[in-house]
PDB file of C-alpha atoms in Angstrom:
ATOM      1  CA  MET A   1       0.201  -0.240   0.035  1.00  0.00           C
ATOM      2  CA  GLY A   2       1.382   3.303  -1.080  1.00  0.00           C
ATOM      3  CA  ASP A   3       1.791   6.584   1.056  1.00  0.00           C
ATOM      4  CA  ASN A   4      -1.583   7.776  -0.123  1.00  0.00           C
ATOM      5  CA  GLY A   5      -3.367   4.827   0.800  1.00  0.00           C
ATOM      6  CA  ALA A   6      -1.485   4.553   4.521  1.00  0.00           C
ATOM      7  CA  GLY A   7      -2.543   8.005   5.150  1.00  0.00           C
ATOM      8  CA  ARG A   8      -6.046   6.725   4.169  1.00  0.00           C
ATOM      9  CA  LYS A   9      -6.524   4.194   6.397  1.00  0.00           C
ATOM     10  CA  VAL A  10      -5.040   5.721   9.475  1.00  0.00           C
ATOM     11  CA  ALA A  11      -7.379   9.062   9.189  1.00  0.00           C
ATOM     12  CA  GLY A  12     -10.452   6.630   8.956  1.00  0.00           C
ATOM     13  CA  LEU A  13      -9.547   4.876  12.241  1.00  0.00           C
ATOM     14  CA  LEU A  14      -8.604   8.414  13.759  1.00  0.00           C
ATOM     15  CA  ARG A  15     -12.407   9.520  12.692  1.00  0.00           C
ATOM     16  CA  ARG A  16     -13.551   6.360  14.437  1.00  0.00           C
ATOM     17  CA  LEU A  17     -11.940   6.935  17.917  1.00  0.00           C
ATOM     18  CA  PRO A  18     -14.236   8.345  20.628  1.00  0.00           C
ATOM     19  CA  GLY A  19     -14.547  12.151  20.739  1.00  0.00           C
ATOM     20  CA  ALA A  20     -13.239  12.490  17.239  1.00  0.00           C
ATOM     21  CA  ASP A  21     -15.852  14.478  15.144  1.00  0.00           C
ATOM     22  CA  PHE A  22     -16.061  16.886  18.759  1.00  0.00           C
ATOM     23  CA  ALA A  23     -12.674  17.487  18.644  1.00  0.00           C
ATOM     24  CA  SER A  24     -12.309  17.798  14.622  1.00  0.00           C
ATOM     25  CA  GLU A  25     -15.643  20.447  15.115  1.00  0.00           C
ATOM     26  CA  ARG A  26     -13.847  22.163  18.022  1.00  0.00           C
ATOM     27  CA  LEU A  27     -10.715  22.993  15.753  1.00  0.00           C
ATOM     28  CA  GLN A  28     -12.511  24.230  13.134  1.00  0.00           C
ATOM     29  CA  ALA A  29     -14.306  26.296  15.582  1.00  0.00           C
ATOM     30  CA  VAL A  30     -10.960  27.836  16.797  1.00  0.00           C
ATOM     31  CA  GLU A  31     -10.145  28.521  13.364  1.00  0.00           C
ATOM     32  CA  ARG A  32     -12.971  30.273  12.140  1.00  0.00           C
ATOM     33  CA  GLY A  33     -12.522  32.044  15.384  1.00  0.00           C
ATOM     34  CA  LEU A  34      -9.075  32.904  14.562  1.00  0.00           C
ATOM     35  CA  LEU A  35      -9.318  34.191  10.986  1.00  0.00           C
ATOM     36  CA  GLN A  36     -13.022  36.560  12.001  1.00  0.00           C
ATOM     37  CA  GLN A  37     -10.517  37.990  14.914  1.00  0.00           C
ATOM     38  CA  LEU A  38      -8.094  38.596  12.310  1.00  0.00           C
ATOM     39  CA  LYS A  39     -10.312  39.915   9.496  1.00  0.00           C
ATOM     40  CA  ARG A  40     -12.020  42.814  11.890  1.00  0.00           C
ATOM     41  CA  ARG A  41      -8.234  44.560  12.857  1.00  0.00           C
ATOM     42  CA  MET A  42      -7.622  43.806   9.149  1.00  0.00           C
ATOM     43  CA  ASP A  43     -10.594  45.517   8.193  1.00  0.00           C
ATOM     44  CA  ARG A  44      -9.960  48.855  10.327  1.00  0.00           C
ATOM     45  CA  LEU A  45      -6.160  48.661   8.531  1.00  0.00           C
ATOM     46  CA  GLU A  46      -7.544  48.313   4.558  1.00  0.00           C
ATOM     47  CA  PRO A  47     -10.461  50.246   2.449  1.00  0.00           C
ATOM     48  CA  PRO A  48     -13.382  48.439   2.466  1.00  0.00           C
ATOM     49  CA  SER A  49     -12.904  48.087  -0.974  1.00  0.00           C
ATOM     50  CA  SER A  50     -10.305  45.896  -0.885  1.00  0.00           C
ATOM     51  CA  VAL A  51     -10.549  41.694  -0.799  1.00  0.00           C
ATOM     52  CA  SER A  52      -7.368  40.364   1.879  1.00  0.00           C
ATOM     53  CA  VAL A  53      -5.786  36.807   1.928  1.00  0.00           C
ATOM     54  CA  LEU A  54      -7.334  36.595   4.776  1.00  0.00           C
ATOM     55  CA  ALA A  55     -11.456  36.891   3.622  1.00  0.00           C
ATOM     56  CA  VAL A  56      -9.582  33.762   1.373  1.00  0.00           C
ATOM     57  CA  ALA A  57      -8.934  32.165   3.915  1.00  0.00           C
ATOM     58  CA  MET A  58     -11.595  32.138   5.555  1.00  0.00           C
ATOM     59  CA  ARG A  59     -13.173  31.218   2.906  1.00  0.00           C
ATOM     60  CA  SER A  60     -11.677  28.303   2.339  1.00  0.00           C
ATOM     61  CA  VAL A  61     -12.242  27.321   6.059  1.00  0.00           C
ATOM     62  CA  ALA A  62     -16.077  27.509   5.755  1.00  0.00           C
ATOM     63  CA  ASP A  63     -15.547  25.230   2.430  1.00  0.00           C
ATOM     64  CA  ARG A  64     -13.537  22.717   3.907  1.00  0.00           C
ATOM     65  CA  SER A  65     -16.452  22.608   6.693  1.00  0.00           C
ATOM     66  CA  ALA A  66     -19.120  22.315   4.373  1.00  0.00           C
ATOM     67  CA  ALA A  67     -16.952  19.648   2.605  1.00  0.00           C
ATOM     68  CA  GLY A  68     -16.751  17.265   5.577  1.00  0.00           C
ATOM     69  CA  PRO A  69     -13.638  14.997   6.232  1.00  0.00           C
ATOM     70  CA  GLY A  70     -11.892  13.832   3.300  1.00  0.00           C
ATOM     71  CA  GLY A  71     -14.124  15.516   0.561  1.00  0.00           C
ATOM     72  CA  GLY A  72     -12.792  18.605  -1.342  1.00  0.00           C
ATOM     73  CA  ILE A  73     -13.876  21.185  -4.130  1.00  0.00           C
ATOM     74  CA  SER A  74     -14.591  20.458  -7.233  1.00  0.00           C
ATOM     75  CA  LEU A  75     -13.657  21.555 -10.740  1.00  0.00           C
ATOM     76  CA  GLN A  76     -17.789  22.572 -11.114  1.00  0.00           C
ATOM     77  CA  ASP A  77     -17.238  24.639  -7.862  1.00  0.00           C
ATOM     78  CA  LEU A  78     -14.131  26.384  -9.463  1.00  0.00           C
ATOM     79  CA  LEU A  79     -16.006  27.522 -12.599  1.00  0.00           C
ATOM     80  CA  HIS A  80     -18.944  28.932 -10.640  1.00  0.00           C
ATOM     81  CA  ARG A  81     -16.529  31.126  -8.075  1.00  0.00           C
ATOM     82  CA  SER A  82     -14.900  32.193 -11.386  1.00  0.00           C
ATOM     83  CA  SER A  83     -18.186  33.640 -12.888  1.00  0.00           C
ATOM     84  CA  GLU A  84     -19.099  35.704  -9.430  1.00  0.00           C
ATOM     85  CA  GLN A  85     -15.099  37.066  -8.993  1.00  0.00           C
ATOM     86  CA  GLY A  86     -13.930  40.626  -9.912  1.00  0.00           C
ATOM     87  CA  HIS A  87     -10.176  41.427 -10.328  1.00  0.00           C
ATOM     88  CA  ASP A  88     -10.109  41.408  -6.233  1.00  0.00           C
ATOM     89  CA  GLU A  89     -11.418  38.457  -5.442  1.00  0.00           C
ATOM     90  CA  ALA A  90      -9.424  36.801  -8.227  1.00  0.00           C
ATOM     91  CA  LYS A  91      -6.060  37.983  -6.874  1.00  0.00           C
ATOM     92  CA  ALA A  92      -7.064  37.019  -3.317  1.00  0.00           C
ATOM     93  CA  GLU A  93      -7.635  33.570  -4.506  1.00  0.00           C
ATOM     94  CA  TYR A  94      -4.438  33.786  -5.877  1.00  0.00           C
ATOM     95  CA  PHE A  95      -2.085  35.414  -3.141  1.00  0.00           C
ATOM     96  CA  GLY A  96      -4.186  33.038  -0.908  1.00  0.00           C
ATOM     97  CA  TRP A  97      -3.005  29.773  -2.795  1.00  0.00           C
ATOM     98  CA  VAL A  98       0.820  31.360  -2.862  1.00  0.00           C
ATOM     99  CA  THR A  99       0.400  31.722   0.969  1.00  0.00           C
ATOM    100  CA  SER A 100      -0.132  27.989   1.501  1.00  0.00           C
ATOM    101  CA  GLN A 101       2.953  26.911  -0.888  1.00  0.00           C
ATOM    102  CA  LEU A 102       5.063  28.778   1.346  1.00  0.00           C
ATOM    103  CA  LEU A 103       7.274  27.530   4.027  1.00  0.00           C
ATOM    104  CA  PRO A 104       8.223  29.733   7.072  1.00  0.00           C
ATOM    105  CA  ASP A 105      12.238  29.997   5.620  1.00  0.00           C
ATOM    106  CA  GLN A 106      10.807  31.691   2.601  1.00  0.00           C
ATOM    107  CA  ALA A 107       8.471  33.603   4.146  1.00  0.00           C
ATOM    108  CA  ARG A 108      11.921  34.921   6.238  1.00  0.00           C
ATOM    109  CA  ILE A 109      13.449  35.951   2.511  1.00  0.00           C
ATOM    110  CA  LEU A 110      10.216  37.477   1.214  1.00  0.00           C
ATOM    111  CA  SER A 111      10.594  40.051   4.430  1.00  0.00           C
ATOM    112  CA  ALA A 112      14.340  40.474   3.954  1.00  0.00           C
ATOM    113  CA  MET A 113      13.416  41.922   0.683  1.00  0.00           C
ATOM    114  CA  SER A 114      10.268  43.795   1.368  1.00  0.00           C
ATOM    115  CA  ASP A 115      12.037  46.990   1.573  1.00  0.00           C
ATOM    116  CA  GLY A 116      13.585  47.214  -1.784  1.00  0.00           C
ATOM    117  CA  SER A 117      16.789  45.129  -0.834  1.00  0.00           C
ATOM    118  CA  THR A 118      18.822  43.673  -3.608  1.00  0.00           C
ATOM    119  CA  TYR A 119      20.787  40.663  -2.890  1.00  0.00           C
ATOM    120  CA  PRO A 120      23.965  39.208  -4.727  1.00  0.00           C
ATOM    121  CA  LEU A 121      22.877  36.165  -6.864  1.00  0.00           C
ATOM    122  CA  ILE A 122      25.461  33.412  -9.036  1.00  0.00           C
ATOM    123  CA  HIS A 123      24.252  30.270 -11.134  1.00  0.00           C
ATOM    124  CA  VAL A 124      27.035  28.387 -12.925  1.00  0.00           C
ATOM    125  CA  LEU A 125      26.503  27.782 -16.217  1.00  0.00           C
ATOM    126  CA  ALA A 126      28.140  24.687 -17.939  1.00  0.00           C
ATOM    127  CA  GLY A 127      28.984  25.083 -21.747  1.00  0.00           C
ATOM    128  CA  SER A 128      31.273  23.216 -24.442  1.00  0.00           C
ATOM    129  CA  ARG A 129      34.760  23.949 -24.841  1.00  0.00           C
ATOM    130  CA  ILE A 130      33.688  26.596 -28.112  1.00  0.00           C
ATOM    131  CA  GLY A 131      31.061  28.011 -26.366  1.00  0.00           C
ATOM    132  CA  LEU A 132      27.884  27.037 -27.714  1.00  0.00           C
ATOM    133  CA  THR A 133      26.176  25.650 -25.492  1.00  0.00           C
ATOM    134  CA  ALA A 134      25.477  27.010 -22.126  1.00  0.00           C
ATOM    135  CA  GLU A 135      23.281  25.004 -19.258  1.00  0.00           C
ATOM    136  CA  PRO A 136      22.621  25.858 -15.571  1.00  0.00           C
ATOM    137  CA  VAL A 137      24.528  23.263 -13.417  1.00  0.00           C
ATOM    138  CA  VAL A 138      24.680  25.027  -9.389  1.00  0.00           C
ATOM    139  CA  GLU A 139      21.579  27.766 -10.243  1.00  0.00           C
ATOM    140  CA  TRP A 140      20.067  30.353  -6.648  1.00  0.00           C
ATOM    141  CA  ILE A 141      22.996  30.776  -5.237  1.00  0.00           C
ATOM    142  CA  SER A 142      23.049  33.862  -2.893  1.00  0.00           C
ATOM    143  CA  SER A 143      23.989  35.264   0.216  1.00  0.00           C
ATOM    144  CA  ILE A 144      19.982  36.178   1.147  1.00  0.00           C
ATOM    145  CA  GLY A 145      19.786  33.187   3.472  1.00  0.00           C
ATOM    146  CA  ARG A 146      21.911  33.885   6.197  1.00  0.00           C
ATOM    147  CA  ASN A 147      20.872  37.708   5.582  1.00  0.00           C
ATOM    148  CA  ALA A 148      17.437  36.370   5.952  1.00  0.00           C
ATOM    149  CA  GLY A 149      18.509  34.014   8.596  1.00  0.00           C
ATOM    150  CA  VAL A 150      16.414  30.985   7.589  1.00  0.00           C
ATOM    151  CA  GLN A 151      17.057  27.748   9.920  1.00  0.00           C
ATOM    152  CA  TRP A 152      18.565  25.753   6.660  1.00  0.00           C
ATOM    153  CA  ASN A 153      20.520  27.576   4.502  1.00  0.00           C
ATOM    154  CA  ASP A 154      22.058  24.688   3.124  1.00  0.00           C
ATOM    155  CA  VAL A 155      18.830  24.548   1.016  1.00  0.00           C
ATOM    156  CA  THR A 156      18.134  28.183  -0.025  1.00  0.00           C
ATOM    157  CA  PRO A 157      18.844  27.268  -3.413  1.00  0.00           C
ATOM    158  CA  VAL A 158      15.776  25.448  -3.406  1.00  0.00           C
ATOM    159  CA  TYR A 159      14.063  28.404  -1.378  1.00  0.00           C
ATOM    160  CA  LEU A 160      14.525  30.536  -4.387  1.00  0.00           C
ATOM    161  CA  GLY A 161      13.681  28.497  -7.271  1.00  0.00           C
ATOM    162  CA  GLN A 162      10.459  27.996  -5.970  1.00  0.00           C
ATOM    163  CA  LEU A 163      10.047  31.205  -5.110  1.00  0.00           C
ATOM    164  CA  ARG A 164      10.457  32.499  -9.003  1.00  0.00           C
ATOM    165  CA  ALA A 165       8.246  29.920  -9.664  1.00  0.00           C
ATOM    166  CA  LEU A 166       5.644  31.031  -7.550  1.00  0.00           C
ATOM    167  CA  GLY A 167       6.648  34.735  -9.575  1.00  0.00           C
ATOM    168  CA  LEU A 168       7.445  36.480  -6.146  1.00  0.00           C
ATOM    169  CA  VAL A 169      11.236  36.978  -7.000  1.00  0.00           C
ATOM    170  CA  GLU A 170      13.129  37.948 -10.282  1.00  0.00           C
ATOM    171  CA  THR A 171      16.701  38.785 -10.741  1.00  0.00           C
ATOM    172  CA  GLY A 172      18.405  41.797 -12.318  1.00  0.00           C
ATOM    173  CA  PRO A 173      21.770  42.380 -13.686  1.00  0.00           C
ATOM    174  CA  GLU A 174      25.334  42.501 -11.977  1.00  0.00           C
ATOM    175  CA  ASP A 175      25.932  45.086  -9.502  1.00  0.00           C
ATOM    176  CA  LEU A 176      29.096  46.307 -10.300  1.00  0.00           C
ATOM    177  CA  SER A 177      29.935  47.931  -6.642  1.00  0.00           C
ATOM    178  CA  ARG A 178      29.144  43.991  -4.804  1.00  0.00           C
ATOM    179  CA  ARG A 179      32.430  42.658  -6.627  1.00  0.00           C
ATOM    180  CA  VAL A 180      33.815  41.028  -3.259  1.00  0.00           C
ATOM    181  CA  GLN A 181      30.461  39.764  -2.558  1.00  0.00           C
ATOM    182  CA  TYR A 182      30.361  37.539  -5.312  1.00  0.00           C
ATOM    183  CA  GLU A 183      33.772  36.442  -5.657  1.00  0.00           C
ATOM    184  CA  MET A 184      32.792  35.131  -1.609  1.00  0.00           C
ATOM    185  CA  LEU A 185      29.551  33.525  -2.928  1.00  0.00           C
ATOM    186  CA  GLU A 186      32.081  32.059  -5.628  1.00  0.00           C
ATOM    187  CA  THR A 187      34.207  30.394  -2.936  1.00  0.00           C
ATOM    188  CA  GLU A 188      31.169  28.297  -1.781  1.00  0.00           C
ATOM    189  CA  GLN A 189      31.664  24.941  -1.559  1.00  0.00           C
ATOM    190  CA  VAL A 190      28.900  23.934  -3.940  1.00  0.00           C
ATOM    191  CA  VAL A 191      30.074  26.267  -6.385  1.00  0.00           C
ATOM    192  CA  ARG A 192      33.749  24.825  -6.290  1.00  0.00           C
ATOM    193  CA  ASP A 193      32.222  21.087  -6.299  1.00  0.00           C
ATOM    194  CA  GLY A 194      29.718  21.640  -9.744  1.00  0.00           C
ATOM    195  CA  ILE A 195      32.905  23.631 -11.275  1.00  0.00           C
ATOM    196  CA  ALA A 196      35.132  20.769 -10.265  1.00  0.00           C
ATOM    197  CA  ARG A 197      32.694  18.146 -11.950  1.00  0.00           C
ATOM    198  CA  LEU A 198      32.654  20.202 -15.491  1.00  0.00           C
ATOM    199  CA  HIS A 199      36.127  20.193 -15.489  1.00  0.00           C
ATOM    200  CA  LYS A 200      36.524  16.466 -15.147  1.00  0.00           C
ATOM    201  CA  GLY A 201      34.073  15.884 -17.718  1.00  0.00           C
ATOM    202  CA  GLY A 202      35.911  18.237 -20.240  1.00  0.00           C
ATOM    203  CA  LEU A 203      33.295  21.205 -19.961  1.00  0.00           C
ATOM    204  CA  LYS A 204      33.441  25.035 -18.863  1.00  0.00           C
ATOM    205  CA  GLY A 205      32.372  26.595 -16.428  1.00  0.00           C
ATOM    206  CA  HIS A 206      30.601  29.997 -16.546  1.00  0.00           C
ATOM    207  CA  ILE A 207      29.670  32.183 -13.478  1.00  0.00           C
ATOM    208  CA  VAL A 208      26.666  34.525 -14.129  1.00  0.00           C
ATOM    209  CA  ARG A 209      26.644  37.040 -11.528  1.00  0.00           C
ATOM    210  CA  ARG A 210      23.165  38.419 -10.810  1.00  0.00           C
ATOM    211  CA  VAL A 211      20.871  40.773  -8.783  1.00  0.00           C
ATOM    212  CA  LEU A 212      18.218  39.365  -6.514  1.00  0.00           C
ATOM    213  CA  MET A 213      14.737  41.543  -5.452  1.00  0.00           C
ATOM    214  CA  LEU A 214      11.258  40.946  -4.987  1.00  0.00           C
ATOM    215  CA  SER A 215       9.412  41.203  -8.620  1.00  0.00           C
ATOM    216  CA  ALA A 216       6.324  43.488  -8.624  1.00  0.00           C
ATOM    217  CA  LEU A 217       3.788  40.792  -7.667  1.00  0.00           C
ATOM    218  CA  GLY A 218       6.388  39.372  -5.122  1.00  0.00           C
ATOM    219  CA  ARG A 219       5.813  43.166  -3.510  1.00  0.00           C
ATOM    220  CA  ALA A 220       2.344  43.489  -4.102  1.00  0.00           C
ATOM    221  CA  PHE A 221       1.687  39.758  -2.166  1.00  0.00           C
ATOM    222  CA  TRP A 222       3.708  41.547   0.693  1.00  0.00           C
ATOM    223  CA  GLU A 223       1.319  44.276   0.627  1.00  0.00           C
ATOM    224  CA  ASP A 224      -1.694  42.740   0.590  1.00  0.00           C
ATOM    225  CA  GLY A 225      -0.529  39.937   3.185  1.00  0.00           C
ATOM    226  CA  ARG A 226       0.609  42.170   6.072  1.00  0.00           C
ATOM    227  CA  VAL A 227      -0.359  41.465   9.662  1.00  0.00           C
ATOM    228  CA  SER A 228       0.458  44.670  12.130  1.00  0.00           C
ATOM    229  CA  GLU A 229       2.186  43.296  15.570  1.00  0.00           C
ATOM    230  CA  ASP A 230      -1.107  43.877  17.139  1.00  0.00           C
ATOM    231  CA  VAL A 231      -3.176  41.318  15.046  1.00  0.00           C
ATOM    232  CA  SER A 232      -0.853  39.139  15.481  1.00  0.00           C
ATOM    233  CA  GLU A 233      -0.592  38.988  19.445  1.00  0.00           C
ATOM    234  CA  SER A 234      -4.456  38.474  19.143  1.00  0.00           C
ATOM    235  CA  PHE A 235      -3.630  35.243  18.635  1.00  0.00           C
ATOM    236  CA  ALA A 236      -2.669  34.413  22.237  1.00  0.00           C
ATOM    237  CA  GLY A 237      -5.476  36.603  23.783  1.00  0.00           C
ATOM    238  CA  LEU A 238      -7.572  33.462  21.188  1.00  0.00           C
ATOM    239  CA  VAL A 239      -6.496  30.488  22.196  1.00  0.00           C
ATOM    240  CA  GLY A 240      -5.305  31.523  25.409  1.00  0.00           C
TER     241      GLY A 240
END
């Protein structure tokens, strides 16, 4: 039996335990309460005409509750919802989905760039000796992981690749004033190992220097999802 089958079996056993339904209902009630409290606070910060990610999150909770255990949203449900959406609702739906894809370390990375800061970034490309082709071998090597305080810095390149796939970050031309920072990145073990493998295979390694920054979509996402400190503190009062 695969992992999914085992997961469904365990979930089924848990649902048959005494009090499981009550616990699930209480958890959903607490979740709805948290989101409602946040939405009330955010309503005082946002113009009435805007649609926040919190509103989408509340709708998602309601949808999951209505669907019941093991339920889901059908394609027909999505098509029906799309016929009722405006621009703001569609944007909030997308941002809500993006939020669900992020990890805490990735939120730290976005936060580090939210003030407009840029960071040095390098890629290592593989090319033939005559330089007719170039394929990426090592990508998304940047100092932003350490600067942002991510907890698993080794996978910062993976984090950045995923953020790029979500459209939240982009790269720009080399910043010539950061020569020393680029040179430090080029001494990273993963970079040296990548170049060594290329040379061993008779290929030439080419280092591309760029800068990393939030994209326009990333800036809009950050602004839409910002939550003030007093809203964050409301969690303690609700669950305490």
